[in-house]
mmCIF file of C-alpha atoms in Angstrom:
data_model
loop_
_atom_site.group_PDB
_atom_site.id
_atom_site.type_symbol
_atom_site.label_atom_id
_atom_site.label_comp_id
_atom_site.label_asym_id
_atom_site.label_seq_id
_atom_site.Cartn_x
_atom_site.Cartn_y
_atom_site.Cartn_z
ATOM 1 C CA UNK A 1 -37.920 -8.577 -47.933
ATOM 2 C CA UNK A 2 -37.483 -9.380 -44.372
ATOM 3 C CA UNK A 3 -33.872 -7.806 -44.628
ATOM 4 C CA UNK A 4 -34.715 -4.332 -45.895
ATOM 5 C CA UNK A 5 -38.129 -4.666 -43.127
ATOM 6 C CA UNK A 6 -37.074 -1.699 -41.342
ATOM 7 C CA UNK A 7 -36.466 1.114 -44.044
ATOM 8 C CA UNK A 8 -39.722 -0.071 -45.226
ATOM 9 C CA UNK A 9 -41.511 -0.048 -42.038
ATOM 10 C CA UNK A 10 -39.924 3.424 -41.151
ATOM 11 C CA UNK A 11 -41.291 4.534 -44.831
ATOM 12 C CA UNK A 12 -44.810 3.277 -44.276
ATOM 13 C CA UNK A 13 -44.852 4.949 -40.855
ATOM 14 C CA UNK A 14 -44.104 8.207 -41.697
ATOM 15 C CA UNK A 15 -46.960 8.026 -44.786
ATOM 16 C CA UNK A 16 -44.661 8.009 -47.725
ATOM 17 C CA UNK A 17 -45.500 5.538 -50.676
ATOM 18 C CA UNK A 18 -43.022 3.166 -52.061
ATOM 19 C CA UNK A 19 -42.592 0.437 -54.153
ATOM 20 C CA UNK A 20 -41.446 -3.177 -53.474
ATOM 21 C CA UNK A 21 -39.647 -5.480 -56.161
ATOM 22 C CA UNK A 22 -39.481 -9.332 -55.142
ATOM 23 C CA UNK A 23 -38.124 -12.168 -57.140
ATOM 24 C CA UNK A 24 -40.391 -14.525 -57.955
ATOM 25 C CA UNK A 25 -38.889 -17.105 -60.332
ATOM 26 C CA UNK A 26 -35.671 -17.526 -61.211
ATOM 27 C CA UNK A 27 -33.689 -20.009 -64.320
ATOM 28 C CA UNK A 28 -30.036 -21.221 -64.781
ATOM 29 C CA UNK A 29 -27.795 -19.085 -63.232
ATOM 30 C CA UNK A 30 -29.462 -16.092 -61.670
ATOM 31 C CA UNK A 31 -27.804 -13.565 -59.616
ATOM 32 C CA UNK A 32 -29.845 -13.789 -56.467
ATOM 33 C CA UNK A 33 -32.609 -16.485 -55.610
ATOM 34 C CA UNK A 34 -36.993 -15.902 -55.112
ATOM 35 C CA UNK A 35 -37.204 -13.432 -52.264
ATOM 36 C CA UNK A 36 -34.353 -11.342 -52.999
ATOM 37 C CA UNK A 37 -36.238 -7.691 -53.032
ATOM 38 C CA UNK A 38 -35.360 -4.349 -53.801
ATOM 39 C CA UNK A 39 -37.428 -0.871 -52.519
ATOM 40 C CA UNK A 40 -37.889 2.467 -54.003
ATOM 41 C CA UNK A 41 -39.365 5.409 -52.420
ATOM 42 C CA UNK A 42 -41.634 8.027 -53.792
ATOM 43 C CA UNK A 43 -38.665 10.547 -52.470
ATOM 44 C CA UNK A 44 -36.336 8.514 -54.981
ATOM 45 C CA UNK A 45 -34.619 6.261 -52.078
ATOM 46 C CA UNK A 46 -33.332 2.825 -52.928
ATOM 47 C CA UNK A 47 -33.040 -0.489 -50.366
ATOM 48 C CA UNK A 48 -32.078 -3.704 -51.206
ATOM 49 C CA UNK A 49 -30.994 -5.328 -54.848
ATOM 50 C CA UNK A 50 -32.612 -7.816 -56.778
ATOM 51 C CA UNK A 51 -29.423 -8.805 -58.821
ATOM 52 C CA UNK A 52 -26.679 -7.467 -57.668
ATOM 53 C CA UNK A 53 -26.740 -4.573 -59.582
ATOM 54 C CA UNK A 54 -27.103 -6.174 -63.164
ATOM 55 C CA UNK A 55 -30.681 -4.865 -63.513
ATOM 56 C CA UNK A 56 -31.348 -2.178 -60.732
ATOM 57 C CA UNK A 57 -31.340 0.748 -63.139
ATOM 58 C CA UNK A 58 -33.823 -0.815 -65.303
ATOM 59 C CA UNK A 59 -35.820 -1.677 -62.381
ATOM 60 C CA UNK A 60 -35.840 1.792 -60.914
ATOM 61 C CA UNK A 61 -37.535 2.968 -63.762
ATOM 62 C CA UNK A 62 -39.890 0.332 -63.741
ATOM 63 C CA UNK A 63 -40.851 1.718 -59.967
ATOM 64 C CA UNK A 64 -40.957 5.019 -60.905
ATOM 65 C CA UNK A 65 -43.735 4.259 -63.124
ATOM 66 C CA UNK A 66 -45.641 2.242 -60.808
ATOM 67 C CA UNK A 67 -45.405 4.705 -58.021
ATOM 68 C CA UNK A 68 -46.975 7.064 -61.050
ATOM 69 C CA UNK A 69 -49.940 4.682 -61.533
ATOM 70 C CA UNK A 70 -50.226 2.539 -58.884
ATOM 71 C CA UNK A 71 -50.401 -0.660 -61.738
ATOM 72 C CA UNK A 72 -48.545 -3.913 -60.043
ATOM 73 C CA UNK A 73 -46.608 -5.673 -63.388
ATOM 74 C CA UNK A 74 -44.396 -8.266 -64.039
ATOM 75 C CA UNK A 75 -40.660 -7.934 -65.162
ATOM 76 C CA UNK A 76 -38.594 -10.285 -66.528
ATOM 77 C CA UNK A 77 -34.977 -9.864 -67.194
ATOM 78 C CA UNK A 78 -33.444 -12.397 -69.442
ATOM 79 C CA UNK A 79 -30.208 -13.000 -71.866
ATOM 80 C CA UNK A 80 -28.645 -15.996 -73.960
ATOM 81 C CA UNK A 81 -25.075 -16.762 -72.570
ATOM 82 C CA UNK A 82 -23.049 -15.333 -75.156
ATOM 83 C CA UNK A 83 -24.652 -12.323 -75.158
ATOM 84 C CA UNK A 84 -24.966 -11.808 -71.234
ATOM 85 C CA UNK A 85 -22.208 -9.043 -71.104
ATOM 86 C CA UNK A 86 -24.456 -6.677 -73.718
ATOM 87 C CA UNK A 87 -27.726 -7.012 -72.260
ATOM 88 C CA UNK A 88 -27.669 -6.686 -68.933
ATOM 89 C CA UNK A 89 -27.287 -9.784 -66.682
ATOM 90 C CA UNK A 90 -23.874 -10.733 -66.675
ATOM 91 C CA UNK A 91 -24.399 -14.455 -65.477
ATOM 92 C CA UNK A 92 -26.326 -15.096 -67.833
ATOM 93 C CA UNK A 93 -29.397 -15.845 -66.320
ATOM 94 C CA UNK A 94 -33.352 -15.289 -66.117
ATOM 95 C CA UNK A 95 -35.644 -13.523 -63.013
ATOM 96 C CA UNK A 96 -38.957 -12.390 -63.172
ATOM 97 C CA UNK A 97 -39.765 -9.803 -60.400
ATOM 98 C CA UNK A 98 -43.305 -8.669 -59.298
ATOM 99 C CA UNK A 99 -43.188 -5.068 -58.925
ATOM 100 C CA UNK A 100 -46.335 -3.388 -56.595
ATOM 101 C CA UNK A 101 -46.669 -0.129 -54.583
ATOM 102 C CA UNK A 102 -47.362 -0.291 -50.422
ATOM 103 C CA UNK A 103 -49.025 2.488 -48.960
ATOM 104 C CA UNK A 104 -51.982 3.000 -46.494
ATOM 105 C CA UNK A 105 -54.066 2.755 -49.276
ATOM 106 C CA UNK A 106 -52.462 -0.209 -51.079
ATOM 107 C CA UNK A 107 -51.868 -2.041 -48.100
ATOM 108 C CA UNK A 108 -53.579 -1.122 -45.111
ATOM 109 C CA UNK A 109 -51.951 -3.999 -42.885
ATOM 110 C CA UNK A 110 -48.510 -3.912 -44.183
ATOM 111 C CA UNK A 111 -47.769 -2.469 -40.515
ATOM 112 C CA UNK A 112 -49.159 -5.309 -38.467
ATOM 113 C CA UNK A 113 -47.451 -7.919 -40.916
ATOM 114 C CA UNK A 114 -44.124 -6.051 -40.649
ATOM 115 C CA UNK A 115 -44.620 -5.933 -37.042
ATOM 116 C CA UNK A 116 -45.355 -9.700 -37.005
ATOM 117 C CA UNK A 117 -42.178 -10.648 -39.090
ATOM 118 C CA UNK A 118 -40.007 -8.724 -36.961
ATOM 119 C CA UNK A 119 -41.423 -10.265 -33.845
ATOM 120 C CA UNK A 120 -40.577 -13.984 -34.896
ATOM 121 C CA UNK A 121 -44.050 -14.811 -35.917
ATOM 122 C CA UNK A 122 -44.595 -17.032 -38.745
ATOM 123 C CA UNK A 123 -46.475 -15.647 -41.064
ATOM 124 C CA UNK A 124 -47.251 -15.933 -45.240
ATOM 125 C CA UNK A 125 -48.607 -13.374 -47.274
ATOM 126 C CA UNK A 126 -49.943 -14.440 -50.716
ATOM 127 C CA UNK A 127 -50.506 -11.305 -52.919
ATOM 128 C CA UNK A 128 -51.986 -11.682 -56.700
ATOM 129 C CA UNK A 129 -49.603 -10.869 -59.302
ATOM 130 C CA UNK A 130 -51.301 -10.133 -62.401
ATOM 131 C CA UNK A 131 -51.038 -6.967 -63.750
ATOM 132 C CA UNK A 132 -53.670 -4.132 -62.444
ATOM 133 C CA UNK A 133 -54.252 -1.078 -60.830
ATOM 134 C CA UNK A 134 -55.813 -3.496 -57.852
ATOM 135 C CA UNK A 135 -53.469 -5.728 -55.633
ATOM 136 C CA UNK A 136 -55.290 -8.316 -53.605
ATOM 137 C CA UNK A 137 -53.813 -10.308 -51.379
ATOM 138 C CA UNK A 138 -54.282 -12.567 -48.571
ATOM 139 C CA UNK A 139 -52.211 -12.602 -45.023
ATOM 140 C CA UNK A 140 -51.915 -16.223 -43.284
ATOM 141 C CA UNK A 141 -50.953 -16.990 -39.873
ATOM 142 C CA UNK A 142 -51.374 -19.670 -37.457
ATOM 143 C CA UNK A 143 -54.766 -17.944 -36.406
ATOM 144 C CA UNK A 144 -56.630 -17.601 -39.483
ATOM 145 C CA UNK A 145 -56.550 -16.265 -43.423
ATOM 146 C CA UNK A 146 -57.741 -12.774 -43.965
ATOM 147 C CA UNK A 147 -57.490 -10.462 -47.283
ATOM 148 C CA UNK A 148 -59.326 -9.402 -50.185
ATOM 149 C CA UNK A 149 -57.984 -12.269 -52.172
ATOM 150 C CA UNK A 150 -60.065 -15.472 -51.571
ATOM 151 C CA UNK A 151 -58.446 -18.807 -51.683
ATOM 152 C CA UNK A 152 -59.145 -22.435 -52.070
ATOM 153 C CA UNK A 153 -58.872 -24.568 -48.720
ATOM 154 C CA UNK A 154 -56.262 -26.771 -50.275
ATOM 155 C CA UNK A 155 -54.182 -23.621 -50.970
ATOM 156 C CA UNK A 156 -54.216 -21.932 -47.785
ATOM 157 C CA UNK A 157 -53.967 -25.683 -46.073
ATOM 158 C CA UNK A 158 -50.727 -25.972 -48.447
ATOM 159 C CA UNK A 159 -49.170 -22.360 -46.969
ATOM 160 C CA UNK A 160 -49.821 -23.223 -43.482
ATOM 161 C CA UNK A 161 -47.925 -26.870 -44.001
ATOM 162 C CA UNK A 162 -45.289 -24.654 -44.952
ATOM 163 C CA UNK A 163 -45.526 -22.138 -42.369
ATOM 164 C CA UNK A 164 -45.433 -24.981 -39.596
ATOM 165 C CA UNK A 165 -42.504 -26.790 -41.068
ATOM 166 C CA UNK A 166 -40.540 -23.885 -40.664
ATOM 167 C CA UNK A 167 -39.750 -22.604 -44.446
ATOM 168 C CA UNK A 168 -38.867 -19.491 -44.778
ATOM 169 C CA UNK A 169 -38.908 -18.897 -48.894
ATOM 170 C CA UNK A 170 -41.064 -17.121 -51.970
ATOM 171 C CA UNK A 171 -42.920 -19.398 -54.596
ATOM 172 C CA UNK A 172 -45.430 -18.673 -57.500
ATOM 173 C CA UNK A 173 -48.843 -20.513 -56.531
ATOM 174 C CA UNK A 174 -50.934 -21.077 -59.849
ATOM 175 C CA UNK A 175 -54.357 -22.227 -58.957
ATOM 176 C CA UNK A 176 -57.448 -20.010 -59.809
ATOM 177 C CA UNK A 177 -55.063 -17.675 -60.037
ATOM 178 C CA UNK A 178 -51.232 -16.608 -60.278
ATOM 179 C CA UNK A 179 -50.037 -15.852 -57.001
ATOM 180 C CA UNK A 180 -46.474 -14.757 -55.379
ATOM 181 C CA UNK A 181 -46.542 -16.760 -51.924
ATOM 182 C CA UNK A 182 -44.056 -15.777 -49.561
ATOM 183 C CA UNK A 183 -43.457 -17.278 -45.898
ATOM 184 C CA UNK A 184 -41.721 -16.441 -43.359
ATOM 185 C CA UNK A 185 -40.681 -18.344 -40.549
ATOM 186 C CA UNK A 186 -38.916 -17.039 -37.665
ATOM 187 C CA UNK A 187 -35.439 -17.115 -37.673
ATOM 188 C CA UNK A 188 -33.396 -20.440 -37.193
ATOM 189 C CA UNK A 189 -31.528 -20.564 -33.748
ATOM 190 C CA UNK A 190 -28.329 -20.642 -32.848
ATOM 191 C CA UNK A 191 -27.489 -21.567 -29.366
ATOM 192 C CA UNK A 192 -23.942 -20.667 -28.392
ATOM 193 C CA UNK A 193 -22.523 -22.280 -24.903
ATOM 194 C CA UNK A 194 -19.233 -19.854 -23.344
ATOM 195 C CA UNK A 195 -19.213 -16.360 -22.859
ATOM 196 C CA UNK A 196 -15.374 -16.073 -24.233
ATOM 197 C CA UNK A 197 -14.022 -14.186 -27.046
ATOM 198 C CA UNK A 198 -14.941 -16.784 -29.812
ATOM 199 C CA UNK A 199 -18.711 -16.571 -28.724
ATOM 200 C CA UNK A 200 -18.446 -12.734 -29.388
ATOM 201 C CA UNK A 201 -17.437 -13.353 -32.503
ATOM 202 C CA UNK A 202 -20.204 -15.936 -33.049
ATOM 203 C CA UNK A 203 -22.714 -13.293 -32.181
ATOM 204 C CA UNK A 204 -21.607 -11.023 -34.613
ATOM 205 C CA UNK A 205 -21.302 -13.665 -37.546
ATOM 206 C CA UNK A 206 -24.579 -15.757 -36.210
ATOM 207 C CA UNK A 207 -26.610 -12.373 -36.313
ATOM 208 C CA UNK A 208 -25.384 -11.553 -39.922
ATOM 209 C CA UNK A 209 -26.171 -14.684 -41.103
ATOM 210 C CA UNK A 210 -29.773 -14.461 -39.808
ATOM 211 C CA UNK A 211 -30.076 -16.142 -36.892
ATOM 212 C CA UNK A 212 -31.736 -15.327 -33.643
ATOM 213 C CA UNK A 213 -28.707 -15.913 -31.676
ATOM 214 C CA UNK A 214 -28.311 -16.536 -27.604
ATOM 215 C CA UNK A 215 -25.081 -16.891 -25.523
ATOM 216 C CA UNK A 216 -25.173 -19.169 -22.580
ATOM 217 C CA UNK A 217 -22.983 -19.125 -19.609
ATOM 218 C CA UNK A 218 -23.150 -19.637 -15.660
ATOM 219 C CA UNK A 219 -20.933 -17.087 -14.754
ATOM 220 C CA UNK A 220 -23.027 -14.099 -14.466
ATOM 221 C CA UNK A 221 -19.841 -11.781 -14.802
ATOM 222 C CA UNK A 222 -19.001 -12.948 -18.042
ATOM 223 C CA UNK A 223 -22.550 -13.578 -19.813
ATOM 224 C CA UNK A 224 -23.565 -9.720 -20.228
ATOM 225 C CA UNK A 225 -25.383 -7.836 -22.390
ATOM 226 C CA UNK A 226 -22.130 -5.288 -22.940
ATOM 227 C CA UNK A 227 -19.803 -8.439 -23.591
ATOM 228 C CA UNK A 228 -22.242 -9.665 -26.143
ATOM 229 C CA UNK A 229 -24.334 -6.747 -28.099
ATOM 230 C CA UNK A 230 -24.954 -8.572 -30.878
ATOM 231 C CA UNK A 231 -26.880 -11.167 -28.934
ATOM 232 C CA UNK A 232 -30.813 -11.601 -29.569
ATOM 233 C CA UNK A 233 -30.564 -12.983 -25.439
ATOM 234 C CA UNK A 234 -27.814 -13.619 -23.217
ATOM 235 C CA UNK A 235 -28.778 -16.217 -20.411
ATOM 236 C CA UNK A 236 -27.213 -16.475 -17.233
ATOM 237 C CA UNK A 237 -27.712 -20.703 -16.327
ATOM 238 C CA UNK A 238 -26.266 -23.788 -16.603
ATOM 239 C CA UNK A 239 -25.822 -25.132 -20.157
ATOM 240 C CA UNK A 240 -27.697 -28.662 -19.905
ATOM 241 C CA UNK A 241 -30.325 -26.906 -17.779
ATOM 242 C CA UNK A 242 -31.365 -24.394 -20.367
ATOM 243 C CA UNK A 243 -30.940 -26.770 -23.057
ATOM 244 C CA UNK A 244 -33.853 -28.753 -20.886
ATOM 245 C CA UNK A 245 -36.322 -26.775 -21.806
ATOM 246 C CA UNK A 246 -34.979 -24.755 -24.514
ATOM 247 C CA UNK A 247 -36.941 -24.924 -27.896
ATOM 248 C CA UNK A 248 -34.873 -26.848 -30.024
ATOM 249 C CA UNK A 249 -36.152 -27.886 -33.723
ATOM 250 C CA UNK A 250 -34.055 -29.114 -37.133
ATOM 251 C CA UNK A 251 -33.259 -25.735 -37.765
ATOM 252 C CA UNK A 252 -31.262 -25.045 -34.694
ATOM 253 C CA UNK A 253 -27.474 -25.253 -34.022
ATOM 254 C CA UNK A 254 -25.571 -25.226 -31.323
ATOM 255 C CA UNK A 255 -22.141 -23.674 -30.714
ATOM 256 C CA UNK A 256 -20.106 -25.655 -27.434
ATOM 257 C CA UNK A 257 -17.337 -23.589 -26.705
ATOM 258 C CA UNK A 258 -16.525 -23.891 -23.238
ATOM 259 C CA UNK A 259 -13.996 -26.839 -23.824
ATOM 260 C CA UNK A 260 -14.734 -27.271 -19.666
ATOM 261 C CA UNK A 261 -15.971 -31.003 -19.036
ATOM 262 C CA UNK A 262 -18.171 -29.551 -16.026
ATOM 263 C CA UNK A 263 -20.118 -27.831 -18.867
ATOM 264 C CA UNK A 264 -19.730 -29.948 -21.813
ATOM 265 C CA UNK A 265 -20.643 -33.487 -21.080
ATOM 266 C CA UNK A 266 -24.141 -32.867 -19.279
ATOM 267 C CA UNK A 267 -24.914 -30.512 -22.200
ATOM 268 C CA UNK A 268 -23.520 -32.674 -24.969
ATOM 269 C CA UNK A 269 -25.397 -36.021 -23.533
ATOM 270 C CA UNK A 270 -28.909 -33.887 -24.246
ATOM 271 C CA UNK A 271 -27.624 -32.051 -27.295
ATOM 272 C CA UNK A 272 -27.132 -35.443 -28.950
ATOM 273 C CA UNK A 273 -30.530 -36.597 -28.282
ATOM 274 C CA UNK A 274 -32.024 -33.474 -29.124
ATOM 275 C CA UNK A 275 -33.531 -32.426 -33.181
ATOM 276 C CA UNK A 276 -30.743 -29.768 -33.514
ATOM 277 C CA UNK A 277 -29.391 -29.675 -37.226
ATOM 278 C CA UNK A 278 -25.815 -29.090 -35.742
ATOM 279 C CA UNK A 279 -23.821 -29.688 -32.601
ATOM 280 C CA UNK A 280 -20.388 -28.352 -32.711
ATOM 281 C CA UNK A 281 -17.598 -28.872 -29.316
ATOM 282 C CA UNK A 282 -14.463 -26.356 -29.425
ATOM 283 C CA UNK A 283 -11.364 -28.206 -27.909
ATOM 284 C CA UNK A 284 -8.325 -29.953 -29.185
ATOM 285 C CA UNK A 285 -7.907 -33.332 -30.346
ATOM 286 C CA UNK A 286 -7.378 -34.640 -27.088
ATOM 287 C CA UNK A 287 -10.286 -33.036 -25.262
ATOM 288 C CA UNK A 288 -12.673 -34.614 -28.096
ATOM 289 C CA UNK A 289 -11.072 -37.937 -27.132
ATOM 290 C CA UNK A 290 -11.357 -37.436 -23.526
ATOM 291 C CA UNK A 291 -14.555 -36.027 -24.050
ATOM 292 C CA UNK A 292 -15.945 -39.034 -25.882
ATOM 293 C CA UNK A 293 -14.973 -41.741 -24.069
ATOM 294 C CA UNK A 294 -17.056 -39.756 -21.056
ATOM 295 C CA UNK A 295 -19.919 -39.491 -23.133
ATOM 296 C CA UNK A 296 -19.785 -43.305 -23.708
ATOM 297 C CA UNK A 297 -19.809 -44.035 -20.154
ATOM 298 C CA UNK A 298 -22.683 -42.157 -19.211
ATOM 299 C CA UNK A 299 -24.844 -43.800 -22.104
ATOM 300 C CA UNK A 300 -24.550 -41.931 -25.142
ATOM 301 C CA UNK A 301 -24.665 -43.928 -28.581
ATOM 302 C CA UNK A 302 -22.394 -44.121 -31.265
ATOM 303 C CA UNK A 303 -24.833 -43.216 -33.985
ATOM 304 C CA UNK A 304 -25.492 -39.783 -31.185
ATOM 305 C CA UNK A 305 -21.485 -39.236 -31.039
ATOM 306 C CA UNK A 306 -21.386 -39.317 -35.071
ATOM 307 C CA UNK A 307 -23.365 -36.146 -35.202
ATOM 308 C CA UNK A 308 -20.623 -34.326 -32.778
ATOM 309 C CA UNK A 309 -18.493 -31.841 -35.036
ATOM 310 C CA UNK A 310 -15.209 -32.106 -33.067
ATOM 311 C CA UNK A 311 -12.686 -30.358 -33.082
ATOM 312 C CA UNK A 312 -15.572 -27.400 -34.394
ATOM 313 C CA UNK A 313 -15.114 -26.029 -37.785
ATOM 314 C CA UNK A 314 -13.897 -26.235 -41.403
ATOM 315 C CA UNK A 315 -10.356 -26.111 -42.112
ATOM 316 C CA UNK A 316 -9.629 -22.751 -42.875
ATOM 317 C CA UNK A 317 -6.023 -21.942 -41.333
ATOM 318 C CA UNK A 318 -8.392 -19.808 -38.501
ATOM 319 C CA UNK A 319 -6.526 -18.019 -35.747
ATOM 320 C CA UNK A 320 -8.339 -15.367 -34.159
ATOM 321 C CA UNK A 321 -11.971 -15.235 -32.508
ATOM 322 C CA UNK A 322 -13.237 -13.773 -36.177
ATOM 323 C CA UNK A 323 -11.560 -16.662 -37.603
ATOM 324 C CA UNK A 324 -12.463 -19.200 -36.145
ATOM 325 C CA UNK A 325 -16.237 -17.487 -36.478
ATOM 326 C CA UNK A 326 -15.899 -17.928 -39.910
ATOM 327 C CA UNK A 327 -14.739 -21.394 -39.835
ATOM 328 C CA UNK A 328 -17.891 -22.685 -37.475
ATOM 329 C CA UNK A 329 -20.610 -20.916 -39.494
ATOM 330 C CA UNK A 330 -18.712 -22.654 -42.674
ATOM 331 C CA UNK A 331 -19.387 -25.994 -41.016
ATOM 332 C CA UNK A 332 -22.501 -25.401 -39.949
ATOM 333 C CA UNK A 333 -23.934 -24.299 -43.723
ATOM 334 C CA UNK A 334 -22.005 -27.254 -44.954
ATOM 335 C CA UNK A 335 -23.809 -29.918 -42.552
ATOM 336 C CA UNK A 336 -27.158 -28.166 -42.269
ATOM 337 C CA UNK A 337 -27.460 -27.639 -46.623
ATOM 338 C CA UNK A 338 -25.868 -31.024 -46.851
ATOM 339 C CA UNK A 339 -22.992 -29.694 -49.223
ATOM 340 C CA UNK A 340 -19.506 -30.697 -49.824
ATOM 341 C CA UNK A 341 -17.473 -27.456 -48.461
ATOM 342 C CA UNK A 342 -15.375 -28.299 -51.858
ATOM 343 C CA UNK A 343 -14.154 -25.014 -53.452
ATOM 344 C CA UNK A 344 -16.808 -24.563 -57.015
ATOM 345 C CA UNK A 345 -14.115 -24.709 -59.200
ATOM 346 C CA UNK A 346 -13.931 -28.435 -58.176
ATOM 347 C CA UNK A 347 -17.024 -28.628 -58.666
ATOM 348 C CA UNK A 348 -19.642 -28.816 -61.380
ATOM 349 C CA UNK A 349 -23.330 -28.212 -62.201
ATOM 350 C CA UNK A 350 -25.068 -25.333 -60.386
ATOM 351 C CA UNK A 351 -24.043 -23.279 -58.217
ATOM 352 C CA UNK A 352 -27.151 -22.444 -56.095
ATOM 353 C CA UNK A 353 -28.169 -26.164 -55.257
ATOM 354 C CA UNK A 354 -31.170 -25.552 -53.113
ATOM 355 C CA UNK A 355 -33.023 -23.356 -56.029
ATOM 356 C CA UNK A 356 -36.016 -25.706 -56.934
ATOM 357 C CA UNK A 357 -36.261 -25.477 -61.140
ATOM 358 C CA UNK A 358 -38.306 -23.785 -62.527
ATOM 359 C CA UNK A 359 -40.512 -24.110 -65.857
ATOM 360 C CA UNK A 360 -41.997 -20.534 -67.677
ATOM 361 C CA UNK A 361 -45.731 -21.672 -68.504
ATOM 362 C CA UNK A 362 -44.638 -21.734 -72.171
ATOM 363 C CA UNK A 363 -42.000 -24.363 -71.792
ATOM 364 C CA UNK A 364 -39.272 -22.795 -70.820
ATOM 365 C CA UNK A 365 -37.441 -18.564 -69.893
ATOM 366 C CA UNK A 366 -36.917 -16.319 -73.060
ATOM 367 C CA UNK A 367 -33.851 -16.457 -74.772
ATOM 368 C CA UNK A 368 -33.834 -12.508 -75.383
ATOM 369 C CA UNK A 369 -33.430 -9.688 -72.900
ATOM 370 C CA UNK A 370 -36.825 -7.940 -72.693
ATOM 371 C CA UNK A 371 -38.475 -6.158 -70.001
ATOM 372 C CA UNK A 372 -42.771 -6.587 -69.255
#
């Protein structure tokens, strides 16, 4: 949901009634993973896509009804391989979506939740699925639970483990009763050192990728908000002293790209001590040389300079700024998922390796397309 938050929010505002799609379970090989969600206005406006477009126009119908009655329901859209092509999902896989209307009188704090989520606040909201005119649901954040749906201790204490370890994701909760649970955590960070060209670029890539991205230089007349406006922050200070008291957790990555040893060696010798998922130096092969052997003398570890991606990036053939953008943020999935970088046709097995499987309650997903 969290990127189709402001058409939604801008809906709500203005009084108009929509509803929401979300994935909530997903088998084999599905089109997009839990969380993917798609929106549908009561003035016949569309945001978002829970396939890809294999079962939108289904799914729009779907809304229109439940804008009609106001009943939340359960879809599930489902084919055998060989018959993918005729029945809708062309991968030949299984979702089930939750479909429910928002509106002041569905939702009454869908505002302050949206505003939360936007602000970086961690937050989970766990909303009853079964099928009814009624929706209850239950908002949790590091201050409290609150909602018309009452949970068990162990279930909220189970959400808020998640919340504070930093997931960001949508799962089914089954315990007195069948809930959609999704968190969301604040955006991962992505620290980029040099206000040059390539950091622009990083910005723009960073950004669309999700992250709450900020560019860090000295020189005030480089590291400005007009050089950089796809920036969440753009910091005017020494590298190694805003890395001192930076927040830095095993979600964060960091982008060196000032290839300038006055830079680069305080700010590497904390970035290899630090929790950061990824530390990436631009420079050639013989700055990451040079650059090493000054790391060793001033005390950093071999099993620190192993986690130093240098020269940065994947190799792609990159040449320009956009490039090379490309190239980092393809490293830094690859190290931070823990993946191969392989092309998939080398490959085998599924695609979408971090997609927990999932069991239906009967055993196992339909092997027929149906919808309800």
């Amino acid at each position: 949901m969290r990127d189709i938050l402001t058409g939604l929010q801008a809906w709500f505002d203005r009084g108009e009634n929509f509803v929401l799609a979300t994935v909530v379970r997903t088998w084999k090989s599905s089109p997009r993973a839990p969380g993917a969600a798609m929106a549908v206005s009561e003035s016949g406006e569309v945001l978002g896509s829970v396939s890809g477009g294999c079962v939108e126009s289904a799914l729009y119908e779907t809304a229109r009804d439940v804008l009609a009655d106001g009943r939340s329901r359960t879809e599930v859209f489902c084919v055998a391989d060989d018959d993918a092509i005729g029945v809708g999902l062309t991968c030949g896989g299984t979702i089930e979506v939750f479909v429910q209307r928002i509106g002041h009188n569905d939702f009454p704090d869908f505002a302050d939740v949206a505003r939360r989520i936007r602000g970086g606040e961690p937050i989970a909201v766990v909303t009853e699925t079964g099928d009814g005119a009624r929706t209850r649901r239950c908002v949790i954040t590091g201050d409290g639970a609150a909602g018309d749906l009452d949970l068990p201790e162990t279930d909220v204490d189970n959400v808020r483990g998640r919340l504070d370890a930093g997931e960001s994701r949508v799962y089914q909760l089954r315990s007195e009763t069948v809930c959609m649970v999704e968190i969301f955590a604040p955006p991962p960070r992505m620290y980029i050192f040099g206000a040059i060209d390539f950091a622009a670029a990083m910005c723009t890539l960073g950004a669309f990728a999700g992250y709450h991205v900020t560019v860090i230089d000295a020189r005030a007349v480089f590291a400005t908000r007009a050089r950089f406006p796809d920036a969440d922050d753009v910091v005017v200070m020494w590298p190694h002293r805003f890395l001192e008291t930076a927040p830095v957790d095993h979600r964060t990555v960091l982008a060196v790209l000032t290839h300038d040893e006055k830079f680069d060696i305080p700010l590497l010798g904390l970035a290899l001590r630090s929790d950061a998922a990824y530390i990436g130096a631009m420079g050639s092969r013989a700055t990451h040389e040079r650059r090493v052997a000054l790391l060793r003398e001033q005390g950093t570890t071999a099993a620190e300079l192993a986690r130093l991606h240098s020269p940065i990036g994947l190799d792609l053939g990159a040449r320009t700024p956009e490039e090379t953008a490309v190239s980092i943020l393809a490293e830094m999935m690859k190290t931070t998922r823990g993946t191969t970088g392989l092309e998939l046709q080398q490959l085998s097995g599924s695609i979408h390796r971090d997609v927990e499987v999932q069991e239906c309650v009967a055993g196992g997903p339909p092997v027929a397309s149906r919808r309800g």
